Amino acid sequence: MSKQPIPVLLDGDPGHDDAMAWMLAAASPALKILSVTSCSGNQTIEKTTYNALRVMALLGINAPMAMGGTPMLGKEMPVPAVHGASGLDGADLPEPKQAPVDLPAVELMAQVIRSSPDPVTIVPTGPLTNVAALFAAHPELKSRVERISLMGGGIAHGNWTPAAEFNILVDPEAADMVYRSGVPIVMAGLDVTEKAMLMPSDFDRIRAVGGKVSTVIADLLEFFFQFHKSLGYPGCTIHDAVAVAYLYAPELFTGTDMYVAVETGGRYTRGATIGDVHNLWGKAPNAHVLTGVDREGFADLFVEAVSHWKED
Ligand code: BDR
Ligand code: CA
């Protein structure tokens, strides 16, 4: 008997790796995309919203899209050094084929969750601003969320400060609310995503598939690699794609259940995710923390996924 596709709500700040995460989601028959929402992160909310619509047009994602909010207490923190001035530099993306719906992201998410016959999975690949606001405004909908498969945090270390990963650092208050929400979390943090690398030889395999999507993804990878190369990495870490890949290829990953807390104060540690590896707090785990990946199997997923559009 074939399994029903997993209903997913994509929420992100595209962003090169967000675009690649959404590409895996759009290609996989194991997932059904119910909505797309933007958040402020890699670029301003206006730019990530426009980029989200361009990525949807490229991939033919047919779902309602809504614009999200800006970090709860903080300011926007665009990172043009990583993703370029547009937030998605390096490739020729099509113009949007649709406009955002006339609702805030939180209300679109609420509507979609309420009308889904089955509990949904939320896949946040940016700061957790929208998800926290959703749970604050509609706490009754938490029970309709099967799990949150998110990219954010790192138990061992950060990437934007020694302690904090970018998505959590941009909106620690939101992340704290989500990690304490009681909704099961799969955490694709730096512990696994820094091992989830595509190498230049993988870029070539992706380009060799042919078609518009393969070209755009390969061009995005080449651009993203410039930043990684400047840090001495041999390839690109495709952080956000792990949050999607885990849903339909969990056999590629290893992980551990633990309680994870988010630091919202801290002289040096604001935005850190503290994993209680030895269960010293004695709390029930709130997250399945991914730690290992079959890198080659992960790379193969991309080649298979772009093949979905090879005739376009
Ligand atoms: C995260 O930060 C962003 O730049 C990426 O899109 C990813 O979501 C990695 O720390
Ligand atoms: Ca992202």
PDB file of C-alpha atoms and ligand atoms in Angstrom:
ATOM      1  CA  MET A   1       0.000   0.000   0.000  1.00  0.00           C
ATOM      2  CA  SER A   2       1.508   3.357  -0.962  1.00  0.00           C
ATOM      3  CA  LYS A   3       1.864   5.908   1.826  1.00  0.00           C
ATOM      4  CA  GLN A   4      -0.016   9.214   1.770  1.00  0.00           C
ATOM      5  CA  PRO A   5       2.269  12.192   1.106  1.00  0.00           C
ATOM      6  CA  ILE A   6       3.274  14.184   4.198  1.00  0.00           C
ATOM      7  CA  PRO A   7       1.473  17.569   4.189  1.00  0.00           C
ATOM      8  CA  VAL A   8       4.090  20.285   4.691  1.00  0.00           C
ATOM      9  CA  LEU A   9       4.120  24.047   5.257  1.00  0.00           C
ATOM     10  CA  LEU A  10       7.372  25.578   4.001  1.00  0.00           C
ATOM     11  CA  ASP A  11       8.584  28.677   5.858  1.00  0.00           C
ATOM     12  CA  GLY A  12      11.924  30.238   4.954  1.00  0.00           C
ATOM     13  CA  ASP A  13      14.121  33.142   3.900  1.00  0.00           C
ATOM     14  CA  PRO A  14      15.445  32.205   0.447  1.00  0.00           C
ATOM     15  CA  GLY A  15      18.419  32.125   0.445  1.00  0.00           C
ATOM     16  CA  HIS A  16      20.410  29.618  -1.615  1.00  0.00           C
ATOM     17  CA  ASP A  17      19.963  26.637   0.689  1.00  0.00           C
ATOM     18  CA  ASP A  18      16.283  27.463   1.302  1.00  0.00           C
ATOM     19  CA  ALA A  19      15.745  27.338  -2.466  1.00  0.00           C
ATOM     20  CA  MET A  20      17.451  23.946  -2.569  1.00  0.00           C
ATOM     21  CA  ALA A  21      15.364  22.678   0.335  1.00  0.00           C
ATOM     22  CA  TRP A  22      12.210  23.728  -1.494  1.00  0.00           C
ATOM     23  CA  MET A  23      13.499  22.068  -4.666  1.00  0.00           C
ATOM     24  CA  LEU A  24      13.813  18.738  -2.828  1.00  0.00           C
ATOM     25  CA  ALA A  25      10.314  19.212  -1.396  1.00  0.00           C
ATOM     26  CA  ALA A  26       8.754  20.052  -4.765  1.00  0.00           C
ATOM     27  CA  ALA A  27      10.398  17.058  -6.458  1.00  0.00           C
ATOM     28  CA  SER A  28       9.474  14.449  -3.872  1.00  0.00           C
ATOM     29  CA  PRO A  29       6.158  12.599  -4.233  1.00  0.00           C
ATOM     30  CA  ALA A  30       6.481  11.819  -0.506  1.00  0.00           C
ATOM     31  CA  LEU A  31       5.652  15.439   0.361  1.00  0.00           C
ATOM     32  CA  LYS A  32       2.699  17.672  -0.447  1.00  0.00           C
ATOM     33  CA  ILE A  33       3.336  21.421  -0.135  1.00  0.00           C
ATOM     34  CA  LEU A  34       0.248  23.114   1.363  1.00  0.00           C
ATOM     35  CA  SER A  35       1.621  26.646   1.708  1.00  0.00           C
ATOM     36  CA  VAL A  36       4.760  28.735   1.523  1.00  0.00           C
ATOM     37  CA  THR A  37       5.600  31.633   3.846  1.00  0.00           C
ATOM     38  CA  SER A  38       8.563  33.988   4.000  1.00  0.00           C
ATOM     39  CA  CYS A  39      10.468  35.265   6.994  1.00  0.00           C
ATOM     40  CA  SER A  40      13.138  37.880   7.448  1.00  0.00           C
ATOM     41  CA  GLY A  41      16.622  36.396   7.642  1.00  0.00           C
ATOM     42  CA  ASN A  42      19.127  36.147   4.834  1.00  0.00           C
ATOM     43  CA  GLN A  43      17.657  39.328   3.415  1.00  0.00           C
ATOM     44  CA  THR A  44      14.886  41.797   4.282  1.00  0.00           C
ATOM     45  CA  ILE A  45      11.349  40.452   4.377  1.00  0.00           C
ATOM     46  CA  GLU A  46      10.533  42.216   1.095  1.00  0.00           C
ATOM     47  CA  LYS A  47      13.446  40.501  -0.659  1.00  0.00           C
ATOM     48  CA  THR A  48      12.878  37.037   0.811  1.00  0.00           C
ATOM     49  CA  THR A  49       9.189  37.295  -0.148  1.00  0.00           C
ATOM     50  CA  TYR A  50      10.084  38.164  -3.733  1.00  0.00           C
ATOM     51  CA  ASN A  51      12.673  35.378  -3.794  1.00  0.00           C
ATOM     52  CA  ALA A  52      10.170  32.877  -2.421  1.00  0.00           C
ATOM     53  CA  LEU A  53       7.776  33.729  -5.253  1.00  0.00           C
ATOM     54  CA  ARG A  54      10.571  33.430  -7.834  1.00  0.00           C
ATOM     55  CA  VAL A  55      11.592  30.015  -6.489  1.00  0.00           C
ATOM     56  CA  MET A  56       7.949  28.895  -6.565  1.00  0.00           C
ATOM     57  CA  ALA A  57       7.698  30.021 -10.202  1.00  0.00           C
ATOM     58  CA  LEU A  58      10.875  28.129 -11.096  1.00  0.00           C
ATOM     59  CA  LEU A  59       9.719  24.910  -9.448  1.00  0.00           C
ATOM     60  CA  GLY A  60       6.042  25.173 -10.379  1.00  0.00           C
ATOM     61  CA  ILE A  61       4.959  25.062  -6.718  1.00  0.00           C
ATOM     62  CA  ASN A  62       1.238  25.514  -6.763  1.00  0.00           C
ATOM     63  CA  ALA A  63       0.300  26.652  -3.253  1.00  0.00           C
ATOM     64  CA  PRO A  64      -0.748  29.882  -1.524  1.00  0.00           C
ATOM     65  CA  MET A  65       2.125  32.120  -0.410  1.00  0.00           C
ATOM     66  CA  ALA A  66       2.131  34.780   2.319  1.00  0.00           C
ATOM     67  CA  MET A  67       4.637  37.307   3.586  1.00  0.00           C
ATOM     68  CA  GLY A  68       5.859  36.918   7.150  1.00  0.00           C
ATOM     69  CA  GLY A  69       7.107  39.248   9.818  1.00  0.00           C
ATOM     70  CA  THR A  70      10.371  40.625  11.143  1.00  0.00           C
ATOM     71  CA  PRO A  71      12.211  39.429  14.272  1.00  0.00           C
ATOM     72  CA  MET A  72      10.235  39.821  17.506  1.00  0.00           C
ATOM     73  CA  LEU A  73      12.620  42.100  19.403  1.00  0.00           C
ATOM     74  CA  GLY A  74      15.470  42.606  17.037  1.00  0.00           C
ATOM     75  CA  LYS A  75      16.231  44.280  13.793  1.00  0.00           C
ATOM     76  CA  GLU A  76      16.528  42.558  10.455  1.00  0.00           C
ATOM     77  CA  MET A  77      20.039  41.140   9.907  1.00  0.00           C
ATOM     78  CA  PRO A  78      20.577  40.665   6.155  1.00  0.00           C
ATOM     79  CA  VAL A  79      23.738  38.812   5.158  1.00  0.00           C
ATOM     80  CA  PRO A  80      24.680  39.922   1.613  1.00  0.00           C
ATOM     81  CA  ALA A  81      28.179  38.474   2.066  1.00  0.00           C
ATOM     82  CA  VAL A  82      26.629  34.997   2.031  1.00  0.00           C
ATOM     83  CA  HIS A  83      23.595  35.234  -0.273  1.00  0.00           C
ATOM     84  CA  GLY A  84      24.282  38.428  -2.260  1.00  0.00           C
ATOM     85  CA  ALA A  85      22.445  41.747  -2.415  1.00  0.00           C
ATOM     86  CA  SER A  86      19.242  40.118  -3.686  1.00  0.00           C
ATOM     87  CA  GLY A  87      19.414  37.272  -1.156  1.00  0.00           C
ATOM     88  CA  LEU A  88      19.562  34.860  -4.074  1.00  0.00           C
ATOM     89  CA  ASP A  89      22.383  36.059  -6.303  1.00  0.00           C
ATOM     90  CA  GLY A  90      24.096  34.036  -8.998  1.00  0.00           C
ATOM     91  CA  ALA A  91      21.280  32.579 -11.107  1.00  0.00           C
ATOM     92  CA  ASP A  92      18.654  33.672 -13.572  1.00  0.00           C
ATOM     93  CA  LEU A  93      15.381  33.023 -11.763  1.00  0.00           C
ATOM     94  CA  PRO A  94      11.981  33.635 -13.397  1.00  0.00           C
ATOM     95  CA  GLU A  95       9.731  36.459 -12.249  1.00  0.00           C
ATOM     96  CA  PRO A  96       6.913  35.519  -9.830  1.00  0.00           C
ATOM     97  CA  LYS A  97       3.802  33.917 -11.340  1.00  0.00           C
ATOM     98  CA  GLN A  98       1.604  34.773  -8.361  1.00  0.00           C
ATOM     99  CA  ALA A  99       1.201  37.467  -5.711  1.00  0.00           C
ATOM    100  CA  PRO A 100       1.259  36.824  -1.968  1.00  0.00           C
ATOM    101  CA  VAL A 101      -2.224  36.258  -0.521  1.00  0.00           C
ATOM    102  CA  ASP A 102      -3.726  39.164   1.370  1.00  0.00           C
ATOM    103  CA  LEU A 103      -3.078  37.637   4.804  1.00  0.00           C
ATOM    104  CA  PRO A 104      -0.129  37.687   7.189  1.00  0.00           C
ATOM    105  CA  ALA A 105       1.923  34.480   7.058  1.00  0.00           C
ATOM    106  CA  VAL A 106       0.630  33.433  10.466  1.00  0.00           C
ATOM    107  CA  GLU A 107      -3.007  33.593   9.341  1.00  0.00           C
ATOM    108  CA  LEU A 108      -2.336  31.664   6.144  1.00  0.00           C
ATOM    109  CA  MET A 109      -0.561  28.990   8.161  1.00  0.00           C
ATOM    110  CA  ALA A 110      -3.483  28.849  10.611  1.00  0.00           C
ATOM    111  CA  GLN A 111      -6.023  28.540   7.785  1.00  0.00           C
ATOM    112  CA  VAL A 112      -4.048  25.772   6.094  1.00  0.00           C
ATOM    113  CA  ILE A 113      -3.555  23.815   9.323  1.00  0.00           C
ATOM    114  CA  ARG A 114      -7.252  24.091  10.205  1.00  0.00           C
ATOM    115  CA  SER A 115      -8.399  22.894   6.836  1.00  0.00           C
ATOM    116  CA  SER A 116      -5.941  20.006   6.494  1.00  0.00           C
ATOM    117  CA  PRO A 117      -7.650  16.681   7.198  1.00  0.00           C
ATOM    118  CA  ASP A 118      -4.348  15.336   8.540  1.00  0.00           C
ATOM    119  CA  PRO A 119      -1.882  16.840  11.006  1.00  0.00           C
ATOM    120  CA  VAL A 120       0.775  18.851   9.184  1.00  0.00           C
ATOM    121  CA  THR A 121       4.555  19.133   9.334  1.00  0.00           C
ATOM    122  CA  ILE A 122       6.071  22.631   9.430  1.00  0.00           C
ATOM    123  CA  VAL A 123       9.479  23.015   7.777  1.00  0.00           C
ATOM    124  CA  PRO A 124      11.118  26.275   8.915  1.00  0.00           C
ATOM    125  CA  THR A 125      14.430  27.033   7.231  1.00  0.00           C
ATOM    126  CA  GLY A 126      14.880  30.569   8.529  1.00  0.00           C
ATOM    127  CA  PRO A 127      14.389  32.394  11.841  1.00  0.00           C
ATOM    128  CA  LEU A 128      11.392  31.018  13.764  1.00  0.00           C
ATOM    129  CA  THR A 129       9.470  34.327  13.838  1.00  0.00           C
ATOM    130  CA  ASN A 130       6.353  33.085  12.010  1.00  0.00           C
ATOM    131  CA  VAL A 131       6.090  29.748  13.793  1.00  0.00           C
ATOM    132  CA  ALA A 132       6.348  31.390  17.226  1.00  0.00           C
ATOM    133  CA  ALA A 133       3.718  33.961  16.254  1.00  0.00           C
ATOM    134  CA  LEU A 134       1.459  31.171  14.965  1.00  0.00           C
ATOM    135  CA  PHE A 135       1.609  29.289  18.270  1.00  0.00           C
ATOM    136  CA  ALA A 136       1.103  32.502  20.265  1.00  0.00           C
ATOM    137  CA  ALA A 137      -1.966  33.523  18.250  1.00  0.00           C
ATOM    138  CA  HIS A 138      -3.474  30.051  17.793  1.00  0.00           C
ATOM    139  CA  PRO A 139      -2.235  27.740  20.573  1.00  0.00           C
ATOM    140  CA  GLU A 140      -5.094  25.321  19.847  1.00  0.00           C
ATOM    141  CA  LEU A 141      -3.468  24.492  16.508  1.00  0.00           C
ATOM    142  CA  LYS A 142      -0.344  22.995  18.101  1.00  0.00           C
ATOM    143  CA  SER A 143      -2.129  19.656  18.387  1.00  0.00           C
ATOM    144  CA  ARG A 144      -2.674  19.720  14.594  1.00  0.00           C
ATOM    145  CA  VAL A 145       1.089  19.921  13.987  1.00  0.00           C
ATOM    146  CA  GLU A 146       2.659  16.491  13.780  1.00  0.00           C
ATOM    147  CA  ARG A 147       6.167  17.883  14.029  1.00  0.00           C
ATOM    148  CA  ILE A 148       8.472  20.718  13.090  1.00  0.00           C
ATOM    149  CA  SER A 149      11.469  19.756  10.969  1.00  0.00           C
ATOM    150  CA  LEU A 150      13.661  22.818  11.231  1.00  0.00           C
ATOM    151  CA  MET A 151      17.094  24.082  10.323  1.00  0.00           C
ATOM    152  CA  GLY A 152      18.419  26.025  13.280  1.00  0.00           C
ATOM    153  CA  GLY A 153      20.953  25.942  16.065  1.00  0.00           C
ATOM    154  CA  GLY A 154      23.920  23.759  16.821  1.00  0.00           C
ATOM    155  CA  ILE A 155      24.674  21.834  19.996  1.00  0.00           C
ATOM    156  CA  ALA A 156      28.455  21.878  19.586  1.00  0.00           C
ATOM    157  CA  HIS A 157      28.950  25.445  18.340  1.00  0.00           C
ATOM    158  CA  GLY A 158      27.520  28.352  16.358  1.00  0.00           C
ATOM    159  CA  ASN A 159      28.316  29.853  12.990  1.00  0.00           C
ATOM    160  CA  TRP A 160      27.443  33.520  13.506  1.00  0.00           C
ATOM    161  CA  THR A 161      28.874  33.854  16.983  1.00  0.00           C
ATOM    162  CA  PRO A 162      30.926  31.128  18.656  1.00  0.00           C
ATOM    163  CA  ALA A 163      27.721  30.085  20.432  1.00  0.00           C
ATOM    164  CA  ALA A 164      24.871  30.881  18.036  1.00  0.00           C
ATOM    165  CA  GLU A 165      23.718  29.696  14.644  1.00  0.00           C
ATOM    166  CA  PHE A 166      22.303  32.385  12.312  1.00  0.00           C
ATOM    167  CA  ASN A 167      18.602  31.414  12.246  1.00  0.00           C
ATOM    168  CA  ILE A 168      18.374  31.250  16.029  1.00  0.00           C
ATOM    169  CA  LEU A 169      20.469  34.373  16.579  1.00  0.00           C
ATOM    170  CA  VAL A 170      18.216  36.502  14.361  1.00  0.00           C
ATOM    171  CA  ASP A 171      15.181  35.792  16.574  1.00  0.00           C
ATOM    172  CA  PRO A 172      16.100  33.995  19.821  1.00  0.00           C
ATOM    173  CA  GLU A 173      12.801  34.898  21.513  1.00  0.00           C
ATOM    174  CA  ALA A 174      10.872  33.186  18.718  1.00  0.00           C
ATOM    175  CA  ALA A 175      13.156  30.152  18.815  1.00  0.00           C
ATOM    176  CA  ASP A 176      12.709  29.893  22.590  1.00  0.00           C
ATOM    177  CA  MET A 177       8.905  29.856  22.171  1.00  0.00           C
ATOM    178  CA  VAL A 178       9.069  27.174  19.490  1.00  0.00           C
ATOM    179  CA  TYR A 179      11.484  24.916  21.396  1.00  0.00           C
ATOM    180  CA  ARG A 180       9.230  25.212  24.470  1.00  0.00           C
ATOM    181  CA  SER A 181       6.005  24.736  22.481  1.00  0.00           C
ATOM    182  CA  GLY A 182       5.632  21.026  23.184  1.00  0.00           C
ATOM    183  CA  VAL A 183       5.399  20.266  19.445  1.00  0.00           C
ATOM    184  CA  PRO A 184       7.951  17.556  18.519  1.00  0.00           C
ATOM    185  CA  ILE A 185      11.011  19.016  16.800  1.00  0.00           C
ATOM    186  CA  VAL A 186      13.512  17.490  14.423  1.00  0.00           C
ATOM    187  CA  MET A 187      16.553  19.724  14.722  1.00  0.00           C
ATOM    188  CA  ALA A 188      18.762  19.925  11.651  1.00  0.00           C
ATOM    189  CA  GLY A 189      21.392  22.086  13.297  1.00  0.00           C
ATOM    190  CA  LEU A 190      25.025  22.673  12.448  1.00  0.00           C
ATOM    191  CA  ASP A 191      25.937  19.326  14.071  1.00  0.00           C
ATOM    192  CA  VAL A 192      24.587  17.648  10.948  1.00  0.00           C
ATOM    193  CA  THR A 193      24.286  20.408   8.355  1.00  0.00           C
ATOM    194  CA  GLU A 194      28.005  21.178   8.312  1.00  0.00           C
ATOM    195  CA  LYS A 195      28.473  17.554   7.211  1.00  0.00           C
ATOM    196  CA  ALA A 196      25.738  17.864   4.559  1.00  0.00           C
ATOM    197  CA  MET A 197      28.005  19.253   1.883  1.00  0.00           C
ATOM    198  CA  LEU A 198      27.753  19.321  -1.873  1.00  0.00           C
ATOM    199  CA  MET A 199      31.159  19.268  -3.564  1.00  0.00           C
ATOM    200  CA  PRO A 200      32.099  20.882  -6.898  1.00  0.00           C
ATOM    201  CA  SER A 201      31.890  17.403  -8.493  1.00  0.00           C
ATOM    202  CA  ASP A 202      28.245  17.269  -7.319  1.00  0.00           C
ATOM    203  CA  PHE A 203      27.569  20.702  -8.888  1.00  0.00           C
ATOM    204  CA  ASP A 204      28.763  19.180 -12.187  1.00  0.00           C
ATOM    205  CA  ARG A 205      26.491  16.130 -11.823  1.00  0.00           C
ATOM    206  CA  ILE A 206      23.555  18.457 -11.122  1.00  0.00           C
ATOM    207  CA  ARG A 207      24.353  20.658 -14.150  1.00  0.00           C
ATOM    208  CA  ALA A 208      24.776  17.607 -16.372  1.00  0.00           C
ATOM    209  CA  VAL A 209      21.125  16.605 -15.793  1.00  0.00           C
ATOM    210  CA  GLY A 210      20.055  19.501 -18.031  1.00  0.00           C
ATOM    211  CA  GLY A 211      16.930  21.671 -18.022  1.00  0.00           C
ATOM    212  CA  LYS A 212      16.134  25.010 -16.414  1.00  0.00           C
ATOM    213  CA  VAL A 213      16.033  23.825 -12.789  1.00  0.00           C
ATOM    214  CA  SER A 214      19.328  21.956 -13.027  1.00  0.00           C
ATOM    215  CA  THR A 215      21.000  25.068 -14.485  1.00  0.00           C
ATOM    216  CA  VAL A 216      19.594  27.423 -11.846  1.00  0.00           C
ATOM    217  CA  ILE A 217      20.522  25.089  -8.975  1.00  0.00           C
ATOM    218  CA  ALA A 218      24.048  24.580 -10.341  1.00  0.00           C
ATOM    219  CA  ASP A 219      24.472  28.360 -10.786  1.00  0.00           C
ATOM    220  CA  LEU A 220      23.230  28.991  -7.232  1.00  0.00           C
ATOM    221  CA  LEU A 221      25.674  26.395  -5.939  1.00  0.00           C
ATOM    222  CA  GLU A 222      28.593  28.029  -7.772  1.00  0.00           C
ATOM    223  CA  PHE A 223      27.690  31.400  -6.234  1.00  0.00           C
ATOM    224  CA  PHE A 224      27.170  29.965  -2.723  1.00  0.00           C
ATOM    225  CA  PHE A 225      30.518  28.173  -3.007  1.00  0.00           C
ATOM    226  CA  GLN A 226      32.405  31.495  -3.233  1.00  0.00           C
ATOM    227  CA  PHE A 227      31.474  32.257   0.387  1.00  0.00           C
ATOM    228  CA  HIS A 228      32.286  28.710   1.547  1.00  0.00           C
ATOM    229  CA  LYS A 229      35.608  28.748  -0.280  1.00  0.00           C
ATOM    230  CA  SER A 230      36.552  31.965   1.531  1.00  0.00           C
ATOM    231  CA  LEU A 231      36.149  30.049   4.812  1.00  0.00           C
ATOM    232  CA  GLY A 232      38.289  27.183   3.535  1.00  0.00           C
ATOM    233  CA  TYR A 233      35.423  24.707   2.975  1.00  0.00           C
ATOM    234  CA  PRO A 234      35.860  22.145   0.175  1.00  0.00           C
ATOM    235  CA  GLY A 235      32.163  22.408  -0.775  1.00  0.00           C
ATOM    236  CA  CYS A 236      28.865  24.103   0.144  1.00  0.00           C
ATOM    237  CA  THR A 237      26.943  23.236   3.292  1.00  0.00           C
ATOM    238  CA  ILE A 238      23.311  22.952   2.195  1.00  0.00           C
ATOM    239  CA  HIS A 239      21.949  23.447   5.703  1.00  0.00           C
ATOM    240  CA  ASP A 240      18.254  23.942   4.952  1.00  0.00           C
ATOM    241  CA  ALA A 241      17.944  20.958   2.639  1.00  0.00           C
ATOM    242  CA  VAL A 242      18.557  18.623   5.588  1.00  0.00           C
ATOM    243  CA  ALA A 243      15.250  19.677   7.184  1.00  0.00           C
ATOM    244  CA  VAL A 244      13.411  18.472   4.052  1.00  0.00           C
ATOM    245  CA  ALA A 245      15.606  15.484   3.153  1.00  0.00           C
ATOM    246  CA  TYR A 246      15.140  13.972   6.624  1.00  0.00           C
ATOM    247  CA  LEU A 247      11.367  13.791   6.056  1.00  0.00           C
ATOM    248  CA  TYR A 248      11.544  11.507   3.060  1.00  0.00           C
ATOM    249  CA  ALA A 249      14.973   9.888   3.431  1.00  0.00           C
ATOM    250  CA  PRO A 250      15.439   9.512   7.221  1.00  0.00           C
ATOM    251  CA  GLU A 251      17.677   6.485   6.632  1.00  0.00           C
ATOM    252  CA  LEU A 252      20.437   8.884   5.520  1.00  0.00           C
ATOM    253  CA  PHE A 253      20.648  10.478   8.963  1.00  0.00           C
ATOM    254  CA  THR A 254      21.547   9.609  12.548  1.00  0.00           C
ATOM    255  CA  GLY A 255      20.525  11.541  15.622  1.00  0.00           C
ATOM    256  CA  THR A 256      19.745  11.601  19.336  1.00  0.00           C
ATOM    257  CA  ASP A 257      16.726  12.689  21.356  1.00  0.00           C
ATOM    258  CA  MET A 258      17.446  15.354  23.965  1.00  0.00           C
ATOM    259  CA  TYR A 259      16.097  18.473  25.634  1.00  0.00           C
ATOM    260  CA  VAL A 260      17.238  21.625  23.873  1.00  0.00           C
ATOM    261  CA  ALA A 261      16.918  25.103  25.405  1.00  0.00           C
ATOM    262  CA  VAL A 262      17.462  28.442  23.689  1.00  0.00           C
ATOM    263  CA  GLU A 263      19.541  31.151  25.376  1.00  0.00           C
ATOM    264  CA  THR A 264      17.807  34.533  25.097  1.00  0.00           C
ATOM    265  CA  GLY A 265      20.134  36.358  27.530  1.00  0.00           C
ATOM    266  CA  GLY A 266      23.798  35.581  27.827  1.00  0.00           C
ATOM    267  CA  ARG A 267      26.824  37.843  27.771  1.00  0.00           C
ATOM    268  CA  TYR A 268      28.420  35.773  25.002  1.00  0.00           C
ATOM    269  CA  THR A 269      25.757  33.206  24.262  1.00  0.00           C
ATOM    270  CA  ARG A 270      22.528  34.902  23.090  1.00  0.00           C
ATOM    271  CA  GLY A 271      20.938  32.659  20.480  1.00  0.00           C
ATOM    272  CA  ALA A 272      22.776  29.484  21.572  1.00  0.00           C
ATOM    273  CA  THR A 273      20.930  26.167  21.580  1.00  0.00           C
ATOM    274  CA  ILE A 274      21.911  24.265  24.720  1.00  0.00           C
ATOM    275  CA  GLY A 275      21.506  20.506  24.295  1.00  0.00           C
ATOM    276  CA  ASP A 276      21.196  18.496  27.491  1.00  0.00           C
ATOM    277  CA  VAL A 277      23.277  15.641  26.090  1.00  0.00           C
ATOM    278  CA  HIS A 278      23.578  13.851  29.458  1.00  0.00           C
ATOM    279  CA  ASN A 279      20.011  14.648  30.595  1.00  0.00           C
ATOM    280  CA  LEU A 280      21.312  16.592  33.586  1.00  0.00           C
ATOM    281  CA  TRP A 281      18.080  18.622  33.769  1.00  0.00           C
ATOM    282  CA  GLY A 282      16.057  15.385  33.778  1.00  0.00           C
ATOM    283  CA  LYS A 283      13.544  16.810  31.302  1.00  0.00           C
ATOM    284  CA  ALA A 284      11.784  14.799  28.609  1.00  0.00           C
ATOM    285  CA  PRO A 285      13.421  15.376  25.193  1.00  0.00           C
ATOM    286  CA  ASN A 286      11.807  18.084  23.051  1.00  0.00           C
ATOM    287  CA  ALA A 287      13.953  17.469  19.969  1.00  0.00           C
ATOM    288  CA  HIS A 288      15.433  14.761  17.811  1.00  0.00           C
ATOM    289  CA  VAL A 289      18.855  16.286  17.156  1.00  0.00           C
ATOM    290  CA  LEU A 290      20.405  15.123  13.893  1.00  0.00           C
ATOM    291  CA  THR A 291      24.136  14.539  14.112  1.00  0.00           C
ATOM    292  CA  GLY A 292      25.218  12.381  11.164  1.00  0.00           C
ATOM    293  CA  VAL A 293      24.521  12.123   7.421  1.00  0.00           C
ATOM    294  CA  ASP A 294      25.445   9.801   4.579  1.00  0.00           C
ATOM    295  CA  ARG A 295      26.915  12.663   2.530  1.00  0.00           C
ATOM    296  CA  GLU A 296      26.978  10.819  -0.778  1.00  0.00           C
ATOM    297  CA  GLY A 297      23.397   9.632  -0.393  1.00  0.00           C
ATOM    298  CA  PHE A 298      22.422  13.242   0.395  1.00  0.00           C
ATOM    299  CA  ALA A 299      24.180  14.470  -2.761  1.00  0.00           C
ATOM    300  CA  ASP A 300      22.423  11.775  -4.825  1.00  0.00           C
ATOM    301  CA  LEU A 301      19.052  13.160  -3.647  1.00  0.00           C
ATOM    302  CA  PHE A 302      19.834  16.445  -5.419  1.00  0.00           C
ATOM    303  CA  VAL A 303      20.714  14.784  -8.694  1.00  0.00           C
ATOM    304  CA  GLU A 304      17.523  12.701  -8.542  1.00  0.00           C
ATOM    305  CA  ALA A 305      15.465  15.753  -7.567  1.00  0.00           C
ATOM    306  CA  VAL A 306      16.635  18.019 -10.427  1.00  0.00           C
ATOM    307  CA  SER A 307      15.940  15.143 -12.845  1.00  0.00           C
ATOM    308  CA  HIS A 308      12.265  15.735 -12.067  1.00  0.00           C
ATOM    309  CA  TRP A 309      12.441  18.843 -14.330  1.00  0.00           C
ATOM    310  CA  LYS A 310      14.952  17.666 -16.913  1.00  0.00           C
ATOM    311  CA  GLU A 311      12.520  18.068 -19.822  1.00  0.00           C
ATOM    312  CA  ASP A 312      11.658  21.708 -18.919  1.00  0.00           C
TER     313      ASP A 312
HETATM  314  C1  BDR B   1      21.186  29.143   7.997  1.00  0.00           C
HETATM  315  O1  BDR B   1      21.469  30.516   7.827  1.00  0.00           O
HETATM  316  C2  BDR B   1      21.097  30.945   6.547  1.00  0.00           C
HETATM  317  O2  BDR B   1      22.086  31.774   5.974  1.00  0.00           O
HETATM  318  C3  BDR B   1      20.854  29.703   5.720  1.00  0.00           C
HETATM  319  O3  BDR B   1      19.827  29.922   4.765  1.00  0.00           O
HETATM  320  C4  BDR B   1      20.466  28.672   6.751  1.00  0.00           C
HETATM  321  O4  BDR B   1      19.074  28.667   6.977  1.00  0.00           O
HETATM  322  C5  BDR B   1      22.475  28.407   8.312  1.00  0.00           C
HETATM  323  O5  BDR B   1      23.050  28.905   9.490  1.00  0.00           O
HETATM  324 CA    CA B   2      17.524  29.731   5.429  1.00  0.00          CA
END
